[in-house]
Short mmCIF file of C-alpha atoms and ligand atoms in Angstrom, two decimals:
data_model
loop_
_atom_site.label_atom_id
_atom_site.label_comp_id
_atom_site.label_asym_id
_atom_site.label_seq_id
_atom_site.Cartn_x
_atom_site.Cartn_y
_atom_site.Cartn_z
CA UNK G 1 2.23 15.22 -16.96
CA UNK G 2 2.50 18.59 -15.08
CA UNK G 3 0.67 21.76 -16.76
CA UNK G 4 -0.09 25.13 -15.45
CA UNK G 5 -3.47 23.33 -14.50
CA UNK G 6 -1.81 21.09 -12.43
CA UNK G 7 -1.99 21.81 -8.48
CA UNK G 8 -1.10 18.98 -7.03
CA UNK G 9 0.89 15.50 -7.34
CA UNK G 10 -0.45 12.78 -5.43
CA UNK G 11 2.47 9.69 -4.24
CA UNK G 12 2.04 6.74 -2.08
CA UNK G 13 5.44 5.16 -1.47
CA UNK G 14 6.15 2.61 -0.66
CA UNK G 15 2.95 2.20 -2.65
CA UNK G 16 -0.80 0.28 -2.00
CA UNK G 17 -1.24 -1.53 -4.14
CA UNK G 18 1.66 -3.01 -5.89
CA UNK G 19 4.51 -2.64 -2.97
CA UNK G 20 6.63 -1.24 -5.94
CA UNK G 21 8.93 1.87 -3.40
CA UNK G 22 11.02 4.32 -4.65
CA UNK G 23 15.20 4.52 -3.95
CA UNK G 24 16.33 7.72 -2.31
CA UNK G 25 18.09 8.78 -5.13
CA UNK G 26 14.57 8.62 -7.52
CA UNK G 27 12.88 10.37 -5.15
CA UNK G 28 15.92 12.78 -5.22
CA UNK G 29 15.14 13.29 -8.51
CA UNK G 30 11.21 13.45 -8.99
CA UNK G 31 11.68 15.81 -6.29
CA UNK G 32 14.16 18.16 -8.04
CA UNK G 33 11.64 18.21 -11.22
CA UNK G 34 8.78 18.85 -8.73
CA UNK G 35 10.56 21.88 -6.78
CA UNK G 36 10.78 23.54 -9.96
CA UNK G 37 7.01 23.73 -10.25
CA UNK G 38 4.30 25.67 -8.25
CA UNK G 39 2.05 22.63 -7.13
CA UNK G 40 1.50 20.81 -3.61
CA UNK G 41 3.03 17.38 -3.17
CA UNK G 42 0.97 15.10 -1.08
CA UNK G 43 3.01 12.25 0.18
CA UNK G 44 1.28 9.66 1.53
CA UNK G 45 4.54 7.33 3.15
CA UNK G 46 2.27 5.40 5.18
CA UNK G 47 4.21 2.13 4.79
CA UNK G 48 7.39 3.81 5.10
CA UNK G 49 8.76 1.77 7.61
CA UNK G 50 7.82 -1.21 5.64
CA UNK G 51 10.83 -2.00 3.65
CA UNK G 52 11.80 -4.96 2.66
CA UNK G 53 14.88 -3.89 -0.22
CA UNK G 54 17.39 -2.79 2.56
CA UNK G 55 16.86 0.86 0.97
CA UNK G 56 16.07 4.09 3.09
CA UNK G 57 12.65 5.64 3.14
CA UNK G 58 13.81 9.38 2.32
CA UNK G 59 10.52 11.90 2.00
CA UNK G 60 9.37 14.22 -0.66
CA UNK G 61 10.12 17.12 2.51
CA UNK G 62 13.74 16.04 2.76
CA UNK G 63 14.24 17.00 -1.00
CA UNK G 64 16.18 20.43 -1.74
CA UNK G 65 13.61 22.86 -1.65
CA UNK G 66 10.91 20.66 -1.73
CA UNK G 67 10.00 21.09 2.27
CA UNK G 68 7.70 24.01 2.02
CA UNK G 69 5.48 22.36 -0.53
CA UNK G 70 5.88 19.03 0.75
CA UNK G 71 1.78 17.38 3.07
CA UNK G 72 3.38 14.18 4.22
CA UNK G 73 0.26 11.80 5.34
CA UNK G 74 1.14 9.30 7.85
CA UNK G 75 -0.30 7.36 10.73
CA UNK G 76 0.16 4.73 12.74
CA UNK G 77 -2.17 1.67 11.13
CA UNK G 78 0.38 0.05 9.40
CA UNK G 79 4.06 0.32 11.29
CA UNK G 80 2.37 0.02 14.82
CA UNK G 81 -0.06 -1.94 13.69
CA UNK G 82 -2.44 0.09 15.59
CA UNK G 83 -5.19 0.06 12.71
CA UNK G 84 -8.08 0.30 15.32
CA UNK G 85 -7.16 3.29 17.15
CA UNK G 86 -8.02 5.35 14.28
CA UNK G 87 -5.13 7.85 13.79
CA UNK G 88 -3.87 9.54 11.07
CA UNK G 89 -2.06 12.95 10.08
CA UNK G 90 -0.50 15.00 7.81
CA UNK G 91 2.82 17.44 8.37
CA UNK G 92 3.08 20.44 6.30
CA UNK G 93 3.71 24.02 6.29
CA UNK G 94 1.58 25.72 9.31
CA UNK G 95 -0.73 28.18 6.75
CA UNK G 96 -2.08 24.88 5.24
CA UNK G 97 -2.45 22.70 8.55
CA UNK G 98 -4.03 25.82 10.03
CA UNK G 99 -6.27 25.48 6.89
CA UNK G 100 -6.84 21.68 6.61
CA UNK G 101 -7.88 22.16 10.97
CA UNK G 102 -10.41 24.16 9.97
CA UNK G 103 -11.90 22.26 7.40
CA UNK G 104 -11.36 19.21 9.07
CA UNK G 105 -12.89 20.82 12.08
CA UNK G 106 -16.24 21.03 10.29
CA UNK G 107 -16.47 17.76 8.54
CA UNK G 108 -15.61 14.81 11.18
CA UNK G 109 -15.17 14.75 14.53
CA UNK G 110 -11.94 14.25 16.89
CA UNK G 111 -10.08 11.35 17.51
CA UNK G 112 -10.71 10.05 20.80
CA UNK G 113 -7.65 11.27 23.00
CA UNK G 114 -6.91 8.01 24.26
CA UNK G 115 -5.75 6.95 20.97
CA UNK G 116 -4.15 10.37 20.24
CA UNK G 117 -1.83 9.52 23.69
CA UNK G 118 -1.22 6.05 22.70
CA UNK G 119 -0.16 7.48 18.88
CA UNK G 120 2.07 10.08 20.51
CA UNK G 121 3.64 7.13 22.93
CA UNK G 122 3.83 4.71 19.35
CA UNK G 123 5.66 7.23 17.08
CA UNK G 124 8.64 8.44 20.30
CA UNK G 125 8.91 4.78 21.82
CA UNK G 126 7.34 2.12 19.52
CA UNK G 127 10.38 1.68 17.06
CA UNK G 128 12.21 -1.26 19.24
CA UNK G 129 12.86 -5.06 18.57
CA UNK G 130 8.90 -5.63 18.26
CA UNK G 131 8.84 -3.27 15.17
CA UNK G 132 12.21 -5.21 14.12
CA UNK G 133 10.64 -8.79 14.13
CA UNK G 134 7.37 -7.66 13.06
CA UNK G 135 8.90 -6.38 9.46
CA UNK G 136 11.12 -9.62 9.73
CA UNK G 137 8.33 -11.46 9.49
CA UNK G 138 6.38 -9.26 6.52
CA UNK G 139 9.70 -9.64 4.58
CA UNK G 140 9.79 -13.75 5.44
CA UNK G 141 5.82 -13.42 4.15
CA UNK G 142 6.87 -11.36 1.15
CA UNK G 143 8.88 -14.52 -0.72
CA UNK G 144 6.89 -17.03 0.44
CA UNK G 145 4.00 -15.50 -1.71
CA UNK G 146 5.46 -14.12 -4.45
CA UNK G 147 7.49 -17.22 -4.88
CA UNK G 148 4.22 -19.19 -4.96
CA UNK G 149 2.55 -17.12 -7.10
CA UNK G 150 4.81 -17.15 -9.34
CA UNK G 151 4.74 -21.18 -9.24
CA UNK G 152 1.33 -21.00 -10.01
CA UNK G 153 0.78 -21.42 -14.23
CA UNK G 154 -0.19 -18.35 -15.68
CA UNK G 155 0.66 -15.58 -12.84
CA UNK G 156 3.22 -13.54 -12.86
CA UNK G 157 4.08 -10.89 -9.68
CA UNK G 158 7.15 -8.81 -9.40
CA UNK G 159 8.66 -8.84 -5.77
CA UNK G 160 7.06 -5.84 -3.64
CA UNK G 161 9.74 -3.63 -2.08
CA UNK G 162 7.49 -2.41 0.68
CA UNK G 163 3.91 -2.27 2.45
CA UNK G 164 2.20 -5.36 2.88
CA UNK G 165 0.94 -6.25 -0.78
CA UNK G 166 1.63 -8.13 -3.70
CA UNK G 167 -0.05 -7.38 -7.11
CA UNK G 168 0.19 -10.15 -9.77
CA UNK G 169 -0.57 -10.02 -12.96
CA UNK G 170 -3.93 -12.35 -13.70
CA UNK G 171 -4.87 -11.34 -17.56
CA UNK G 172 -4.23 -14.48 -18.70
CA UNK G 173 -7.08 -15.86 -16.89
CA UNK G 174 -9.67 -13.51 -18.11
CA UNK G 175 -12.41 -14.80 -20.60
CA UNK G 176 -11.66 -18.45 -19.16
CA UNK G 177 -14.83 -19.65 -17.17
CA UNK G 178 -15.96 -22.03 -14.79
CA UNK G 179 -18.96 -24.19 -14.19
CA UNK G 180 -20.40 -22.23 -16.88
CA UNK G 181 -19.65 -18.77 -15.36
CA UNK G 182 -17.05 -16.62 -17.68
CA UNK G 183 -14.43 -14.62 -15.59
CA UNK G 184 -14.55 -11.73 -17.88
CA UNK G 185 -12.32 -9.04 -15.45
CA UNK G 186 -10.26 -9.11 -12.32
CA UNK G 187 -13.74 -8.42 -10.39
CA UNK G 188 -15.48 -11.65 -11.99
CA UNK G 189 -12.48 -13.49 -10.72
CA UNK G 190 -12.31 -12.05 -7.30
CA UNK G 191 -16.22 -12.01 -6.69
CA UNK G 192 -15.77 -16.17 -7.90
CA UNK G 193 -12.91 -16.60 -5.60
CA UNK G 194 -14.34 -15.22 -2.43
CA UNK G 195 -18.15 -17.26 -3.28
CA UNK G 196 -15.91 -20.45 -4.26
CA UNK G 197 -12.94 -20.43 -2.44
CA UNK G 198 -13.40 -18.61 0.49
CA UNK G 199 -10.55 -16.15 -0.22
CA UNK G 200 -10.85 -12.53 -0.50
CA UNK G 201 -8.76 -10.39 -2.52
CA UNK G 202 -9.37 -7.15 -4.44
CA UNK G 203 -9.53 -6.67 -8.01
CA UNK G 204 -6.79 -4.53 -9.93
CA UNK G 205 -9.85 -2.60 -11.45
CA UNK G 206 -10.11 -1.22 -8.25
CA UNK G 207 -6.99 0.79 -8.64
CA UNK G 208 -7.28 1.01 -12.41
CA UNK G 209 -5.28 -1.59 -13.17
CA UNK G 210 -7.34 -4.72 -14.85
CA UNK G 211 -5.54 -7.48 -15.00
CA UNK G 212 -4.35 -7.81 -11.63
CA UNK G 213 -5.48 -8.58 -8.06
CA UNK G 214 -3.90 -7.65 -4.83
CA UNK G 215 -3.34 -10.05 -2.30
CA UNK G 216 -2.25 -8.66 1.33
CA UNK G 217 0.07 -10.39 3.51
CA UNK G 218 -0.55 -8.99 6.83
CA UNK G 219 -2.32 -12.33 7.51
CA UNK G 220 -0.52 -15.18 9.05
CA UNK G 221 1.67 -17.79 7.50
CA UNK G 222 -0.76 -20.83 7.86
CA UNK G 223 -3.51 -18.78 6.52
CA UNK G 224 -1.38 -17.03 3.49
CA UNK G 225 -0.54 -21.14 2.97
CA UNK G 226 -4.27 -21.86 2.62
CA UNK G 227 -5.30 -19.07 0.83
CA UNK G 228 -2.63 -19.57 -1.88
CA UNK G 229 -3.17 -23.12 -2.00
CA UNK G 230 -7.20 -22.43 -2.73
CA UNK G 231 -5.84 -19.85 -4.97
CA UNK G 232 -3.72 -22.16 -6.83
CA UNK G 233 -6.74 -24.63 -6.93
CA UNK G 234 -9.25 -21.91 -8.28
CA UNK G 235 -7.22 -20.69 -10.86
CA UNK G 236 -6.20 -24.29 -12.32
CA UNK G 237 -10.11 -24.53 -12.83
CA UNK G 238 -10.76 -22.04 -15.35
CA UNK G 239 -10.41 -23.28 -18.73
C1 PLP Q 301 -1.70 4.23 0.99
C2 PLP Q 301 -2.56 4.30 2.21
N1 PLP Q 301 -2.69 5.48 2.85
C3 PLP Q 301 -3.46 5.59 3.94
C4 PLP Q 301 -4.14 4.52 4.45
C5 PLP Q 301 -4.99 4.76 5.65
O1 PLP Q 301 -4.91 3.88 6.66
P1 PLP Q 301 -5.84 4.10 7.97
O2 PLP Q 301 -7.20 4.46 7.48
O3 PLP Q 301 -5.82 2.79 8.65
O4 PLP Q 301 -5.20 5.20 8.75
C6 PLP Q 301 -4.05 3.28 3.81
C7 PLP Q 301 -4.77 2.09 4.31
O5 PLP Q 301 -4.87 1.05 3.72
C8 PLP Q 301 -3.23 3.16 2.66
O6 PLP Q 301 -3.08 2.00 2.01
#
């Protein structure tokens, strides 16, 4: 709900956790009730490039009139899969970057320039074939665990349409217990999974949303196999 308190609107799309990504023509038309309101619009399109619904990634700063109040966060961790180099930024008008250096300035220190050089060469070169196969294979991923998850009895998960997550719905495994231990929320169930099973995922409470857990597939097929087959095997064991 937007009220004369309100300052800013946070979005992630396509969105951590649940993969759930927004048409053009939605964001067309959040953006049109935004632009009519004096607030920032952070936009953090990290996963942009990972699509997997044949749909455009259009930003909130492409909207009609929405550019000059658009901070689009980005970096290169997920599409280049350069998580290690460290880089991130934002885009926005040049009185708040000018702003944001400052602050910034004072509360971390740089990137290494090394990575900022191999960011620059990522985001004017890096979006070839490799890029292509790489989101091939995230899509491939994509079924294969949603449609086992939602083999397994009792979990449900909607298909992500980008990122690298899928969020299924776990409630109906909550109270059950297990060697005497009661799985009372999606943390019980996670913390029990990783001791048990050796598989770590991260509890919908997490993001506010008990009930669920997130499961990540930028892991590779024989070890998404194995973890949803101990998955599969854990949860058929609470009774
Ligand atoms: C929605 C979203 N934004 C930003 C980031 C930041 O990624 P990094 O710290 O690797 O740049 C993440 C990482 O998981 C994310 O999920």
């Amino acid at each position: 709900m937007i009220t004369p308190q309100t300052k800013a609107i946070i979005v992630n799309n396509p969105s951590n956790p649940t993969g759930a990504a927004y048409t053009p023509d939605e964001i067309r038309e959040i953006g049109a009730v935004l632009a009519e309101h004096d607030l920032w619009v952070i936009s953090d399109e990290i996963y942009e490039k990972l699509r997997y619904d044949g749909e455009e990634h259009l930003s909130f700063a492409q909207v009609d009139g929405l550019f000059d109040q658009t901070i689009v966060i980005n970096g290169v961790s997920k599409a280049f899969a350069m998580t290690g180099w460290r880089i991130g930024y934002l885009a926005a008008v040049p009185a708040l970057v000018k702003a944001v250096t400052k602050l910034q300035s004072q509360m971390t220190s740089s990137c290494c320039s090394i990575s900022q050089k191999a960011a620059i060469v990522a985001i004017q070169n890096g979006e070839d074939e490799t890029m292509k196969t790489m989101i091939a294979a995230f899509a491939k991923r994509c079924e294969m665990v949603v449609e086992a998850l939602n083999q397994m009895d009792g979990v449900t998960c909607p298909k992500p349409e980008g990122a690298f997550y899928a969020f299924p719905d776990i409630s109906a495994f909550l109270g059950k217990s297990v060697n005497g231990k009661r799985i009372d929320n999606s943390i019980d169930l996670c913390q029990w999974l990783l001791e048990e099973k050796h598989i770590a995922l991260v509890p919908g409470a997490a993001f506010g949303a008990e009930g669920f857990i997130r499961i990540s597939f930028a892991a590779s097929d024989e070890d998404l196999k194995t973890g949803l087959q101990r998955l599969k095997e854990g949860l058929a064991e609470l009774k």
